[in-house]
Coordinates of C-alpha atoms and ligand atoms in Angstrom, one line a residue:
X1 CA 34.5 -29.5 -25.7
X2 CA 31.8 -27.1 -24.0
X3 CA 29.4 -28.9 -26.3
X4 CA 30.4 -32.1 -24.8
X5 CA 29.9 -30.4 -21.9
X6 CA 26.7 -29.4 -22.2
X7 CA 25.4 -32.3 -23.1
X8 CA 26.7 -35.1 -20.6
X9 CA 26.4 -31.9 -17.6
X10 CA 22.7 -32.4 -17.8
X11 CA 21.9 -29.1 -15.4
X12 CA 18.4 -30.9 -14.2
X13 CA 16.2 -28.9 -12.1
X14 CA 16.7 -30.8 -8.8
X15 CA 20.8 -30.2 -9.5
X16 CA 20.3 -26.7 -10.2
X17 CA 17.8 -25.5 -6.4
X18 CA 19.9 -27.6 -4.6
X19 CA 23.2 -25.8 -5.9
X20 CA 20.8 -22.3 -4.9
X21 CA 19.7 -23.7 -1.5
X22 CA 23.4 -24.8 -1.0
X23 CA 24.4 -21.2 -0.5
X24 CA 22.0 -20.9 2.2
X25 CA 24.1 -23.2 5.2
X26 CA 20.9 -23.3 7.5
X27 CA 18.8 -24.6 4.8
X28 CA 17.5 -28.4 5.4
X29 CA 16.8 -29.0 1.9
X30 CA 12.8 -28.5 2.6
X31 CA 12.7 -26.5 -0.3
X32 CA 14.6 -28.9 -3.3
X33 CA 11.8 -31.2 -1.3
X34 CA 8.7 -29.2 -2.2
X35 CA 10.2 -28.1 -5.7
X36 CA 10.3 -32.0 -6.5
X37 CA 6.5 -32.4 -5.5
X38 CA 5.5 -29.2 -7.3
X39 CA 7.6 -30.8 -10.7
X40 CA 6.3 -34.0 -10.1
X41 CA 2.4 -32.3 -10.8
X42 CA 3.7 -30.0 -13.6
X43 CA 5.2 -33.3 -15.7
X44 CA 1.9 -35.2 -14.7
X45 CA -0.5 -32.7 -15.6
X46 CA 1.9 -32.0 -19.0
X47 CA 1.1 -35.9 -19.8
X48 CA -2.7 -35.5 -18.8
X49 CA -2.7 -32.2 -21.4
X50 CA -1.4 -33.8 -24.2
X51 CA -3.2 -37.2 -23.8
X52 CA -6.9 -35.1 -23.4
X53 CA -6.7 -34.0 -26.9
X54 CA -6.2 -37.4 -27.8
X55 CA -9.0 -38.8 -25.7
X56 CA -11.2 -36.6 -27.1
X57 CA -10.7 -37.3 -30.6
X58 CA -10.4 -40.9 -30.5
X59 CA -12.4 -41.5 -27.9
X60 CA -10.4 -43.4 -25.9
X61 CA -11.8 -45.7 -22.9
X62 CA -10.1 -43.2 -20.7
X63 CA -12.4 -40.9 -21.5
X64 CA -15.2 -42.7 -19.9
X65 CA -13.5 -45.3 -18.1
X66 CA -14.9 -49.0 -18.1
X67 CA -16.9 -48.0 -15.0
X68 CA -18.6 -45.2 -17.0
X69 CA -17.3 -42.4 -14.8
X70 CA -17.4 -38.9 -17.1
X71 CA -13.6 -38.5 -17.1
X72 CA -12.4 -35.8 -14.6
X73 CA -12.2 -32.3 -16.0
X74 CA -8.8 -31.9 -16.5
X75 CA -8.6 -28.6 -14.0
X76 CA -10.1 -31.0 -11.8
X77 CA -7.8 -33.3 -12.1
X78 CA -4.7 -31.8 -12.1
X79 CA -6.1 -29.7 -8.7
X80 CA -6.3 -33.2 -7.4
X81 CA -2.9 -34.3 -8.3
X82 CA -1.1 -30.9 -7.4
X83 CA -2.9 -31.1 -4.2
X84 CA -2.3 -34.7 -3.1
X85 CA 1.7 -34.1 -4.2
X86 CA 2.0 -31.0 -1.7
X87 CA 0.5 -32.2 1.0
X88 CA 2.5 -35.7 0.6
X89 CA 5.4 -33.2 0.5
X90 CA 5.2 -33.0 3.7
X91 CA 6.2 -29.6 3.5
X92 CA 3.4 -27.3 3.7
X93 CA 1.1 -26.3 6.1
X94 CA -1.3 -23.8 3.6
X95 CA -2.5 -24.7 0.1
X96 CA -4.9 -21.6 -1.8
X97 CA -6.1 -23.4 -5.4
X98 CA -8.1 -21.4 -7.9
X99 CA -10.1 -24.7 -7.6
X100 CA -11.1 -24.4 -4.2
X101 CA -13.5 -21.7 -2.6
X102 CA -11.5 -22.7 0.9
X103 CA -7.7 -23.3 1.7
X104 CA -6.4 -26.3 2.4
X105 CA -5.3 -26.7 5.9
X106 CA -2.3 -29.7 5.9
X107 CA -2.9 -32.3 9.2
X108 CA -0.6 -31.4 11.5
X109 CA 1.5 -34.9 11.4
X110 CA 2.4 -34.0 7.8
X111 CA 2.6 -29.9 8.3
X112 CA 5.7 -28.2 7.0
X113 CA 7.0 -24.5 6.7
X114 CA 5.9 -23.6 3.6
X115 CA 2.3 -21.9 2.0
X116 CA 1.9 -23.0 -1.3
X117 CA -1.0 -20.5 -3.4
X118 CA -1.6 -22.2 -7.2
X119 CA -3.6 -22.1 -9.8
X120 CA -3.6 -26.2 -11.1
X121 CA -4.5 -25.4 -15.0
X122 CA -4.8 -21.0 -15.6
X123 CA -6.4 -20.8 -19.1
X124 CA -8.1 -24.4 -19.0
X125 CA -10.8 -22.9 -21.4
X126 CA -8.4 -22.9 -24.1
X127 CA -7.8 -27.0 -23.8
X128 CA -10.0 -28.0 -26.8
X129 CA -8.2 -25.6 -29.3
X130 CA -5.1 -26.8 -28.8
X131 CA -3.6 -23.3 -27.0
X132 CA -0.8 -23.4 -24.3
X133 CA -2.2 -23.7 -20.9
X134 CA -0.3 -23.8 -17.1
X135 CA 0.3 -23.9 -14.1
X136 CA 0.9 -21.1 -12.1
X137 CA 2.2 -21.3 -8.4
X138 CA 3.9 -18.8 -5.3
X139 CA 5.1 -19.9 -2.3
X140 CA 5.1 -18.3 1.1
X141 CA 7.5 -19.2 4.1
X142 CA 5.2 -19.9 7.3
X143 CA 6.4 -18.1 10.1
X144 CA 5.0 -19.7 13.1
X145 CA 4.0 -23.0 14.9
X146 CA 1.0 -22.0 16.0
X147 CA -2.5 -23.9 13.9
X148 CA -1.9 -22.4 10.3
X149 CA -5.1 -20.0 9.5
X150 CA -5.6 -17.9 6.2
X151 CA -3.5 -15.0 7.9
X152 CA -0.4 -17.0 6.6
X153 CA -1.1 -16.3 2.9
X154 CA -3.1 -13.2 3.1
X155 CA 0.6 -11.3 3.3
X156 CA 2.0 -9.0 0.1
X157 CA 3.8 -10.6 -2.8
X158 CA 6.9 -9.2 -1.6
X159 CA 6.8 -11.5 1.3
X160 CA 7.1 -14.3 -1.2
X161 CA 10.1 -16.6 -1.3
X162 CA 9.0 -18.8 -5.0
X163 CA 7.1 -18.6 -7.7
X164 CA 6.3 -20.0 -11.2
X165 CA 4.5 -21.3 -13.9
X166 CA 4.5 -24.3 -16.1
X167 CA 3.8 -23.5 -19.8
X168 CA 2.0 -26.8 -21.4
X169 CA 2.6 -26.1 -25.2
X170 CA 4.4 -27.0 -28.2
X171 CA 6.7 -28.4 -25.0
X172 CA 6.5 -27.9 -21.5
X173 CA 8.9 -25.4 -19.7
X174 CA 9.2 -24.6 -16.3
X175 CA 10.0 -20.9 -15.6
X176 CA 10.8 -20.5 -11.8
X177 CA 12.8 -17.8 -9.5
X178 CA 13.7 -18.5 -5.9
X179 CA 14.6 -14.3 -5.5
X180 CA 18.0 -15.1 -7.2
X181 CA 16.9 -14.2 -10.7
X182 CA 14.5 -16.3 -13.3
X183 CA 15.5 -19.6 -14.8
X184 CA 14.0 -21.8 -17.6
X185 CA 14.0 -25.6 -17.4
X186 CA 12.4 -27.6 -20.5
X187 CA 10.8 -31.2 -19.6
X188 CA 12.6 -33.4 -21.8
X189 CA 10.3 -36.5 -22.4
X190 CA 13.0 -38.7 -23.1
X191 CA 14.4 -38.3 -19.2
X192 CA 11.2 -37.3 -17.8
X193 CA 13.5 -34.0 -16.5
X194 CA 13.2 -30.7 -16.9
X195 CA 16.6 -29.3 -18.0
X196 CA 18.1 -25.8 -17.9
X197 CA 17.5 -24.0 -21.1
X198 CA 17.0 -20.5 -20.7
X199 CA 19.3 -19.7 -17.4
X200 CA 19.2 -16.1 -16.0
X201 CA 16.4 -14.5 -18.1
X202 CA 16.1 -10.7 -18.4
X203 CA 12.9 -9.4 -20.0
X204 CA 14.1 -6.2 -22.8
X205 CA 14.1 -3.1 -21.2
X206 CA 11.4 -2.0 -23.5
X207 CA 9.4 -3.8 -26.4
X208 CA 7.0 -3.6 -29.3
X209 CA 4.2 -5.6 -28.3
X210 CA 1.0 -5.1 -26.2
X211 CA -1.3 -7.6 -24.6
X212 CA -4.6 -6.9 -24.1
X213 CA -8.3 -8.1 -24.9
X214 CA -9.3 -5.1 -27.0
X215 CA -12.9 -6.5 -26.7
X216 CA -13.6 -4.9 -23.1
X217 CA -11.8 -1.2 -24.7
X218 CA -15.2 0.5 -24.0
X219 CA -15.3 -0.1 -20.5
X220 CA -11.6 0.8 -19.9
X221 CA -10.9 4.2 -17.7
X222 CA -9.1 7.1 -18.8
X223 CA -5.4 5.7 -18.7
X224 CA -5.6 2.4 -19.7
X225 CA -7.8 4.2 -23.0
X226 CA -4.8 6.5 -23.5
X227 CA -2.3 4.2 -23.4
X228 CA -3.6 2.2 -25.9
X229 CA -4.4 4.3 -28.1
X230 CA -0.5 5.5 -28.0
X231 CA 0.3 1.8 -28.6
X232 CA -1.5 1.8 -32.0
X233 CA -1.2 5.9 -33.0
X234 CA 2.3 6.8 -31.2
X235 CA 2.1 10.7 -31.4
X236 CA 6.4 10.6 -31.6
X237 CA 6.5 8.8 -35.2
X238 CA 7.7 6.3 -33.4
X239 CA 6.6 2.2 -35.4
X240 CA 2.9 1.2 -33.4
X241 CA 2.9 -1.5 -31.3
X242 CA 2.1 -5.0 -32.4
X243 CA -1.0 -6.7 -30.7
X244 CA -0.4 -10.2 -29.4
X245 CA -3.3 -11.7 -26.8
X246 CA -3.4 -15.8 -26.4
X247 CA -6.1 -15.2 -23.9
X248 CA -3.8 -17.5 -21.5
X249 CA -2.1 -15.8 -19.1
X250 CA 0.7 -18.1 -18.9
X251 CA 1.2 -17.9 -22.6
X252 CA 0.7 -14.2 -22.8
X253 CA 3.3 -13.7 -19.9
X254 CA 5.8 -16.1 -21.0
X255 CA 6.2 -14.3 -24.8
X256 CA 6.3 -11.0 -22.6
X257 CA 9.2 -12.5 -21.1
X258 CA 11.5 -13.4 -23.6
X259 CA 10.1 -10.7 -26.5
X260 CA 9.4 -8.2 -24.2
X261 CA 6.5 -5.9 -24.4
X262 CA 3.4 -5.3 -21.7
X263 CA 0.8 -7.3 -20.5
X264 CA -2.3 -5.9 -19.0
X265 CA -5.9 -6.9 -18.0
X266 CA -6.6 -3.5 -16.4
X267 CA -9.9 -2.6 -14.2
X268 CA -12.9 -2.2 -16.4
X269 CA -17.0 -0.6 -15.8
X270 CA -18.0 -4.5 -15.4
X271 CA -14.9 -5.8 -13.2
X272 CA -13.2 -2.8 -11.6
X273 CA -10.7 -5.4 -9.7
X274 CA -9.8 -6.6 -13.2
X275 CA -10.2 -10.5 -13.4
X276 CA -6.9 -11.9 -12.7
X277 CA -6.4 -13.4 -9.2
X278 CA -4.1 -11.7 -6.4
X279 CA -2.4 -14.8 -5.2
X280 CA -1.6 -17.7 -7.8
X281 CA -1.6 -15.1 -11.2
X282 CA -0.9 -11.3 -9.9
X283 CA 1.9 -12.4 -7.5
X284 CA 3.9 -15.1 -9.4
X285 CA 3.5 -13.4 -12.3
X286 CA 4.3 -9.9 -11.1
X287 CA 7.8 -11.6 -8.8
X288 CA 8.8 -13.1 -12.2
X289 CA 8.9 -9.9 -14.0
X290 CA 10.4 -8.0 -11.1
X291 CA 13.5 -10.7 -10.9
X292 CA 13.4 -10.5 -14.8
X293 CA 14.7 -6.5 -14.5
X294 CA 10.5 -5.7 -15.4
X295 CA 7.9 -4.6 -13.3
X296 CA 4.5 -5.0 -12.3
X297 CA 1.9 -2.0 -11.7
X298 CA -1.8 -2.5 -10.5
X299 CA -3.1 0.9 -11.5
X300 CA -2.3 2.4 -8.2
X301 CA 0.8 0.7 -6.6
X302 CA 3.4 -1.9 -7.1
X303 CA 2.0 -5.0 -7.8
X304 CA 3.5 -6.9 -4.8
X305 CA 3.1 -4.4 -2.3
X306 CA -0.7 -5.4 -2.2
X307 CA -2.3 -6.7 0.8
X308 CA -4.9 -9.4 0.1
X309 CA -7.7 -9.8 2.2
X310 CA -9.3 -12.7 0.7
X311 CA -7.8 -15.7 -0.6
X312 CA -9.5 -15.1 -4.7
X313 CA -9.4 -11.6 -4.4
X314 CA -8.6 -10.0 -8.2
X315 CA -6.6 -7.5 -9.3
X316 CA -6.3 -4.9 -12.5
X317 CA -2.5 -5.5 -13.7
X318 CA 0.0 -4.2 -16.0
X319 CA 3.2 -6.0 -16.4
X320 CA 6.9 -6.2 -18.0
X321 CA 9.1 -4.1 -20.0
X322 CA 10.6 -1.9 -17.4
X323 CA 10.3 1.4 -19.9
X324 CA 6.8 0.0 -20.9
X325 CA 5.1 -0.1 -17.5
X326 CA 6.6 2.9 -16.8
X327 CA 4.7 4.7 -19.3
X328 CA 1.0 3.5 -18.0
X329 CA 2.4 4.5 -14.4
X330 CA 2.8 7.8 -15.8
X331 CA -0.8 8.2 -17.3
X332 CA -2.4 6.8 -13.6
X333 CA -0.1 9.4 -11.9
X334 CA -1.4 11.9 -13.9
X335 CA -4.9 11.3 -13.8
X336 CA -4.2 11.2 -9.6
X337 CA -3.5 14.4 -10.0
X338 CA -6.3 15.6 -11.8
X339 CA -8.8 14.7 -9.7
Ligands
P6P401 P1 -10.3 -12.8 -21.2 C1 -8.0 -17.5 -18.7 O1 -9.4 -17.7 -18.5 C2 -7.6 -16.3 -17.8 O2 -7.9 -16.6 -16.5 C3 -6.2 -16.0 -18.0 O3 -5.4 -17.1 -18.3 C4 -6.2 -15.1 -19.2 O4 -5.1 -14.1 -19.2 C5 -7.5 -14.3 -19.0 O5 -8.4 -15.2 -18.2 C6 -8.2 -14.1 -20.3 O6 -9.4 -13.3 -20.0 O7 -11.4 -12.0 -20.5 O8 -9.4 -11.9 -22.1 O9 -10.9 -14.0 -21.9

């Protein structure tokens, strides 16, 4: 009765990191620790989402509450909450938030050997239309004892032993890869747990769809303009692409995922870093696509070989479909050799 099975062996994602950390004999279980903080935020902040809507229209006394405080901004908010849950963890020692010009440097009584670099709610502008939103997070091993500085997250996204995101939409799923593949878990209400649903994902090889704002095309360079323009006129008589752009990141990366397809917010005239955010969206993002059999391409080099040297540095970025990436990786290396 695998049905049966399925339903009463409810794979929850505590069950399933402890079975990963299980194969690791030395581990102490500091990990499974820190997961259950960082789930703990992403099912609070999925409640906060779906209750601000409400607040809003109705008007609810939480919106202003009886003291007349403007309710918190929900990116506020859920910083808050994400930032109080890791440092209660107990297990870090380094916390970079988009919401924070500074890092967070844990009191040494609670320090712990992790670096955890997050952005609480990516795509927040999109609250009060009712798009997906999420959390996006990456998480660093510490590797001294000495007073924790910036140093210890400034490192490459391959040095990275986590990373994730939480998609708040039509449900809330929690798409995560410890280095041992990528694995979705879908919150269900009724158990407040998030439960394995999509186990071992691999993104298609290649895909039909493109993700990009087509409103910055006149300030793109030379191969970013090529390559889109071979997305909507393929010379081969090969179908066009489809366009697909939330304007979330976690919503746009997530449909990469499972559809397949590229993502890219290249280097533009205005922004040449791009806009996207080395640490908590580059990195997770880019180590999610890697373990999904994808890649991840800033216009020069891999993705996570990049060095950071400041905590909210930015990044261009093209990401997923292996064959897909491939192809802008091509145009870049050409236009290297031109000049
Ligand atoms: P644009 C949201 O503001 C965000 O940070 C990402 O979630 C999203 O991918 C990107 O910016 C959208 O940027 O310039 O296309 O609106």
């Amino acid at each position: 009765h695998a049905a049966d099975a399925h339903r009463t062996d409810l794979m929850t994602i505590t069950r399933f990191v402890l079975n990963e950390q299980s194969k690791y004999p030395e581990s102490r279980g500091d990990f499974t620790i820190l997961l259950s903080h960082i789930v703990l935020g992403c099912k609070f902040v999925c409640s906060a989402v779906n209750k601000a809507g409400l607040a809003k229209l109705i008007g609810l006394a939480g919106e202003t509450n009886i003291q007349g405080e403007e309710q918190k901004k929900l990116d506020v908010l859920s910083n808050d909450v994400f930032v109080k849950a890791l440092v209660s963890s107990g297990r870090t020692s380094v916390l970079v938030s988009e919401e924070d010009e500074e890092a967070t440097f844990v009191e040494s009584s609670k320090r712990g050997k992790y670096c955890v670099v997050f952005d609480p709610l990516d795509g927040s502008s999109n609250i009060d239309c009712g798009v997906s939103i999420g959390t996006i997070f990456g998480i660093y091993t510490l590797t001294h004892t000495d007073e924790p500085t910036t140093e210890d997250v400034l490192k490459p996204g391959n040095e990275m032993v986590a990373a994730g995101y939480c998609m708040y939409g039509s449900s809330c799923m929690l798409v995560l890869s410890t280095g041992t593949g990528v694995h979705g878990f879908t919150l269900d209400p009724s158990l407040g747990e998030f439960i394995l649903t999509h186990p071992d994902i691999k993104i298609p090889k290649k895909g039909n769809i493109y993700s990009v704002n087509e409103g910055n095309a006149r300030n793109w360079d030379g191969p970013t303009t090529k390559y889109v323009e071979k997305c909507k006129f393929p010379k081969d008589g090969s179908p066009a692409k489809s366009l697909r752009y939330v304007g979330s990141m976690v919503a746009d990366v997530h449909r990469t995922l499972l559809y397949g397809g590229i993502f890219l917010y290249p280097a533009d005239k205005k922004s040449p870093n791009g806009k996207l955010r080395v640490l908590y969206e580059v990195f997770p993002m880019s180590f999610l696509m890697e373990q999904a059999g994808g890649q991840a391409f800033t216009g020069k080099k891999r993705a996570l070989d990049l060095v950071p040297e400041k905590i909210h540095e930015r990044s261009p970025i093209f990401l997923g479909s292996y064959d897909d990436v491939e192809e802008i990786k091509a145009l870049y290396a050409m236009e290297e050799e031109k000049n």
